[in-house]
Amino acid sequence: MRQPNLATLSRPVEHFGTERPRGRAARRLAVLTFPGAGDPSAFRAQVERLVRTANPVSLPQVQEALQVGAPLPPHAVLVSFEHGHRSAVTTALPVLAARGIPAVAFVVAGLVDTERPYWWQEAEFLVKQGGRARNLSVREPGGVAAAMAALPDPDRRSCLEELRVTARRAAPGQPQLTAADLLALRDGGVEIGNHTYGDARLPHCDDYVVREEVVGAHERLTKLTGTEPSAFAHPGGVADVRAEALLRGLGYRSAFLGDGHTFDLRPTAVSRPNPLRISRLSVNGRTSRGLFDAVLSGWTPTVRKLRGAVACR
């Protein structure tokens, strides 16, 4: 498939509203995931572009398309939110509800009703405050989280504890989604998805922790909302086969990667799309308008990092 180039992505935004790609690109599903909606004006502008140039679809529509082949409209886009950031309810929900746009929020179940920061944000703050850990040599801003995510899970956890002990001050609290927020999202057309219990990197966990992260989160979200989640977001965007086996046993209908691609739901002569490995593209308020429009049109933008997109944590 022909890929966009930087010159194309630099066109004024109005060109993309009338020059949509045809054929295969128009029939691919773009799953956009926002780490949050921190910049209200930028998020509102992106939603306006989505309404004008693409066709928003719901999680149940995507699941039906995968299960029974129900067709999706051309330029189909599913909106999602990563980690269950509280801006999903404070900023995004009013904008989406006003325009009737469905979405799905993947929630770290263990953070609901707390003010605990995400572990990678806490780690980066603690390092800036002089925190040190034996298994952590990286100290550059932005590199701490990646280095810790690559560690075996017990080492990641012990590393965070050492940073807490050695830092000059503790990380500030961060208000997370509440149980009431989950209900408000659901009632406003935003499905609640499972993003594990503590956002551990599952490929680096033992079997017991994988089960606790997946099943424990499923049970807590079910208790808080009264509804069993049917969608899962792989932490770090990377699938784990043990987690997938648990998801099948729990009856999950979809799970999402963070691989920076659009997703073709159509079966081929040799295979069917894997509903537990649906591609996603991560965007935020800094994503350029040109790239955002290209994504909505159905391209897989290989230059996304150069133009402001962000990778899934």
GROMACS .gro file of C-alpha atoms in nm, residues 63-295:
model
  233
   63GLN     CA    1  -1.682  -0.669   1.757
   64GLU     CA    2  -1.979  -0.763   1.537
   65ALA     CA    3  -1.770  -0.699   1.226
   66LEU     CA    4  -1.505  -0.939   1.356
   67GLN     CA    5  -1.747  -1.203   1.478
   68VAL     CA    6  -2.004  -1.226   1.202
   69GLY     CA    7  -1.864  -1.008   0.924
   70ALA     CA    8  -2.106  -0.719   0.973
   71PRO     CA    9  -1.985  -0.437   0.746
   72LEU     CA   10  -1.839  -0.116   0.879
   73PRO     CA   11  -1.871   0.214   0.692
   74PRO     CA   12  -1.576   0.339   0.487
   75HIS     CA   13  -1.319   0.537   0.685
   76ALA     CA   14  -1.437   0.374   1.008
   77VAL     CA   15  -1.272   0.512   1.322
   78LEU     CA   16  -1.294   0.383   1.679
   79VAL     CA   17  -1.193   0.630   1.952
   80SER     CA   18  -1.023   0.490   2.261
   81PHE     CA   19  -0.848   0.619   2.573
   82GLU     CA   20  -0.545   0.460   2.732
   83HIS     CA   21  -0.489   0.392   3.105
   84GLY     CA   22  -0.824   0.537   3.209
   85HIS     CA   23  -0.684   0.890   3.241
   86ARG     CA   24  -0.935   1.108   3.426
   87SER     CA   25  -0.949   1.360   3.142
   88ALA     CA   26  -1.156   1.098   2.959
   89VAL     CA   27  -1.449   1.197   3.180
   90THR     CA   28  -1.364   1.560   3.260
   91THR     CA   29  -1.263   1.675   2.910
   92ALA     CA   30  -1.342   1.414   2.647
   93LEU     CA   31  -1.684   1.290   2.754
   94PRO     CA   32  -1.871   1.623   2.713
   95VAL     CA   33  -1.721   1.670   2.365
   96LEU     CA   34  -1.799   1.317   2.252
   97ALA     CA   35  -2.148   1.310   2.404
   98ALA     CA   36  -2.243   1.639   2.239
   99ARG     CA   37  -2.163   1.487   1.899
  100GLY     CA   38  -2.289   1.136   1.967
  101ILE     CA   39  -1.947   0.977   1.918
  102PRO     CA   40  -1.896   0.640   2.091
  103ALA     CA   41  -1.563   0.539   2.242
  104VAL     CA   42  -1.392   0.293   2.475
  105ALA     CA   43  -1.178   0.375   2.781
  106PHE     CA   44  -0.924   0.113   2.887
  107VAL     CA   45  -0.896   0.137   3.264
  108VAL     CA   46  -0.615   0.032   3.500
  109ALA     CA   47  -0.849  -0.123   3.756
  110GLY     CA   48  -0.619  -0.097   4.056
  111LEU     CA   49  -0.599   0.281   4.026
  112VAL     CA   50  -0.975   0.346   4.036
  113ASP     CA   51  -1.077   0.552   4.342
  114THR     CA   52  -0.714   0.635   4.427
  115GLU     CA   53  -0.473   0.925   4.379
  116ARG     CA   54  -0.176   0.705   4.292
  117PRO     CA   55   0.022   0.822   3.988
  118TYR     CA   56   0.097   0.588   3.700
  119TRP     CA   57   0.411   0.393   3.786
  120TRP     CA   58   0.618   0.535   3.496
  121GLN     CA   59   0.527   0.894   3.582
  122GLU     CA   60   0.614   0.834   3.945
  123ALA     CA   61   0.947   0.677   3.847
  124GLU     CA   62   1.046   0.968   3.624
  125PHE     CA   63   0.955   1.217   3.896
  126LEU     CA   64   1.153   1.028   4.159
  127VAL     CA   65   1.463   1.011   3.939
  128LYS     CA   66   1.445   1.389   3.891
  129GLN     CA   67   1.432   1.410   4.271
  130GLY     CA   68   1.760   1.219   4.302
  131GLY     CA   69   1.611   0.873   4.335
  132ARG     CA   70   1.839   0.582   4.254
  133ALA     CA   71   1.797   0.208   4.208
  134ARG     CA   72   2.048  -0.069   4.153
  135ASN     CA   73   1.881  -0.197   3.835
  136LEU     CA   74   1.836   0.147   3.680
  137SER     CA   75   2.129   0.315   3.507
  138VAL     CA   76   1.926   0.538   3.272
  139ARG     CA   77   1.862   0.885   3.412
  140GLU     CA   78   1.767   1.089   3.106
  141PRO     CA   79   1.413   1.234   3.103
  142GLY     CA   80   1.184   1.004   2.915
  143GLY     CA   81   1.422   0.710   2.925
  144VAL     CA   82   1.345   0.590   3.277
  145ALA     CA   83   1.006   0.440   3.195
  146ALA     CA   84   1.134   0.249   2.892
  147ALA     CA   85   1.429   0.110   3.089
  148MET     CA   86   1.205  -0.006   3.373
  149ALA     CA   87   0.945  -0.152   3.138
  150ALA     CA   88   1.214  -0.376   2.989
  151LEU     CA   89   1.303  -0.527   3.329
  152PRO     CA   90   1.158  -0.851   3.462
  153ASP     CA   91   0.849  -0.750   3.655
  154PRO     CA   92   0.990  -0.826   4.005
  155ASP     CA   93   1.290  -0.605   3.923
  156ARG     CA   94   1.063  -0.327   3.797
  157ARG     CA   95   0.865  -0.332   4.121
  158SER     CA   96   1.176  -0.338   4.343
  159CYS     CA   97   1.329  -0.062   4.134
  160LEU     CA   98   1.029   0.160   4.200
  161GLU     CA   99   1.047   0.088   4.573
  162GLU     CA  100   1.416   0.185   4.580
  163LEU     CA  101   1.340   0.508   4.397
  164ARG     CA  102   1.076   0.590   4.657
  165VAL     CA  103   1.324   0.538   4.940
  166THR     CA  104   1.612   0.734   4.786
  167ALA     CA  105   1.431   1.031   4.627
  168ARG     CA  106   1.433   1.368   4.805
  169ARG     CA  107   1.055   1.385   4.799
  170ALA     CA  108   0.761   1.163   4.716
  171ALA     CA  109   0.572   1.196   4.390
  172PRO     CA  110   0.256   1.407   4.414
  173GLY     CA  111  -0.080   1.238   4.401
  174GLN     CA  112  -0.277   1.218   4.079
  175PRO     CA  113  -0.657   1.191   4.096
  176GLN     CA  114  -0.769   0.885   3.905
  177LEU     CA  115  -1.107   0.780   3.773
  178THR     CA  116  -1.364   0.702   4.040
  179ALA     CA  117  -1.630   0.434   4.038
  180ALA     CA  118  -1.884   0.711   3.968
  181ASP     CA  119  -1.673   0.826   3.673
  182LEU     CA  120  -1.686   0.478   3.522
  183LEU     CA  121  -2.064   0.483   3.534
  184ALA     CA  122  -2.073   0.834   3.386
  185LEU     CA  123  -1.852   0.722   3.098
  186ARG     CA  124  -2.062   0.414   3.033
  187ASP     CA  125  -2.386   0.612   3.044
  188GLY     CA  126  -2.235   0.866   2.805
  189GLY     CA  127  -2.154   0.607   2.537
  190VAL     CA  128  -1.798   0.519   2.641
  191GLU     CA  129  -1.743   0.146   2.694
  192ILE     CA  130  -1.519   0.042   2.984
  193GLY     CA  131  -1.233  -0.186   2.883
  194ASN     CA  132  -0.975  -0.380   3.085
  195HIS     CA  133  -0.617  -0.248   3.091
  196THR     CA  134  -0.496  -0.487   3.366
  197TYR     CA  135  -0.486  -0.428   3.739
  198GLY     CA  136  -0.158  -0.240   3.765
  199ASP     CA  137  -0.037  -0.188   3.406
  200ALA     CA  138   0.241  -0.445   3.443
  201ARG     CA  139   0.427  -0.547   3.128
  202LEU     CA  140   0.284  -0.896   3.094
  203PRO     CA  141   0.560  -1.057   2.882
  204HIS     CA  142   0.796  -0.985   3.175
  205CYS     CA  143   0.563  -1.134   3.439
  206ASP     CA  144   0.530  -1.488   3.570
  207ASP     CA  145   0.212  -1.686   3.518
  208TYR     CA  146   0.065  -1.595   3.858
  209VAL     CA  147   0.106  -1.220   3.801
  210VAL     CA  148  -0.036  -1.240   3.449
  211ARG     CA  149  -0.347  -1.405   3.589
  212GLU     CA  150  -0.381  -1.149   3.869
  213GLU     CA  151  -0.335  -0.860   3.628
  214VAL     CA  152  -0.594  -0.985   3.379
  215VAL     CA  153  -0.851  -1.169   3.591
  216GLY     CA  154  -0.819  -0.942   3.896
  217ALA     CA  155  -0.886  -0.636   3.682
  218HIS     CA  156  -1.178  -0.808   3.510
  219GLU     CA  157  -1.338  -0.893   3.843
  220ARG     CA  158  -1.290  -0.544   3.987
  221LEU     CA  159  -1.427  -0.363   3.682
  222THR     CA  160  -1.724  -0.599   3.675
  223LYS     CA  161  -1.795  -0.526   4.040
  224LEU     CA  162  -1.763  -0.149   3.994
  225THR     CA  163  -1.978  -0.121   3.684
  226GLY     CA  164  -2.210  -0.422   3.703
  227THR     CA  165  -2.100  -0.518   3.350
  228GLU     CA  166  -1.826  -0.757   3.241
  229PRO     CA  167  -1.567  -0.592   3.015
  230SER     CA  168  -1.548  -0.741   2.666
  231ALA     CA  169  -1.239  -0.553   2.544
  232PHE     CA  170  -0.878  -0.549   2.662
  233ALA     CA  171  -0.578  -0.329   2.587
  234HIS     CA  172  -0.241  -0.504   2.601
  235PRO     CA  173  -0.010  -0.303   2.834
  236GLY     CA  174   0.268  -0.140   2.637
  237GLY     CA  175   0.078  -0.238   2.324
  238VAL     CA  176   0.241  -0.584   2.320
  239ALA     CA  177   0.038  -0.907   2.327
  240ASP     CA  178   0.104  -1.194   2.565
  241VAL     CA  179  -0.020  -1.542   2.473
  242ARG     CA  180  -0.098  -1.632   2.835
  243ALA     CA  181  -0.313  -1.323   2.868
  244GLU     CA  182  -0.490  -1.408   2.544
  245ALA     CA  183  -0.577  -1.754   2.677
  246LEU     CA  184  -0.726  -1.595   2.989
  247LEU     CA  185  -0.920  -1.344   2.779
  248ARG     CA  186  -1.072  -1.622   2.569
  249GLY     CA  187  -1.177  -1.803   2.885
  250LEU     CA  188  -1.342  -1.487   3.015
  251GLY     CA  189  -1.533  -1.437   2.691
  252TYR     CA  190  -1.354  -1.126   2.564
  253ARG     CA  191  -1.451  -1.029   2.212
  254SER     CA  192  -1.160  -0.798   2.135
  255ALA     CA  193  -0.815  -0.694   2.249
  256PHE     CA  194  -0.596  -0.415   2.118
  257LEU     CA  195  -0.229  -0.368   2.039
  258GLY     CA  196  -0.027  -0.046   2.018
  259ASP     CA  197   0.155  -0.119   1.694
  260GLY     CA  198   0.086   0.206   1.509
  261HIS     CA  199  -0.114   0.053   1.223
  262THR     CA  200  -0.465   0.057   1.086
  263PHE     CA  201  -0.649  -0.276   1.090
  264ASP     CA  202  -0.806  -0.474   0.807
  265LEU     CA  203  -1.109  -0.667   0.934
  266ARG     CA  204  -1.162  -0.862   0.612
  267PRO     CA  205  -1.062  -1.229   0.608
  268THR     CA  206  -0.820  -1.357   0.347
  269ALA     CA  207  -0.803  -1.694   0.175
  270VAL     CA  208  -0.563  -1.823   0.441
  271SER     CA  209  -0.657  -1.645   0.764
  272ARG     CA  210  -0.910  -1.442   0.954
  273PRO     CA  211  -0.834  -1.123   1.149
  274ASN     CA  212  -0.736  -1.196   1.509
  275PRO     CA  213  -0.990  -1.021   1.737
  276LEU     CA  214  -0.739  -1.025   2.023
  277ARG     CA  215  -0.474  -0.840   1.822
  278ILE     CA  216  -0.643  -0.532   1.676
  279SER     CA  217  -0.402  -0.260   1.569
  280ARG     CA  218  -0.416   0.089   1.715
  281LEU     CA  219  -0.257   0.427   1.645
  282SER     CA  220  -0.174   0.655   1.935
  283VAL     CA  221  -0.240   1.027   1.896
  284ASN     CA  222  -0.242   1.328   2.125
  285GLY     CA  223  -0.288   1.703   2.124
  286ARG     CA  224   0.051   1.750   1.955
  287THR     CA  225  -0.027   1.525   1.659
  288SER     CA  226  -0.015   1.737   1.344
  289ARG     CA  227  -0.341   1.805   1.164
  290GLY     CA  228  -0.201   1.656   0.845
  291LEU     CA  229  -0.108   1.329   1.008
  292PHE     CA  230  -0.435   1.316   1.199
  293ASP     CA  231  -0.630   1.353   0.875
  294ALA     CA  232  -0.415   1.090   0.705
  295VAL     CA  233  -0.491   0.846   0.986
   0.00000   0.00000   0.00000
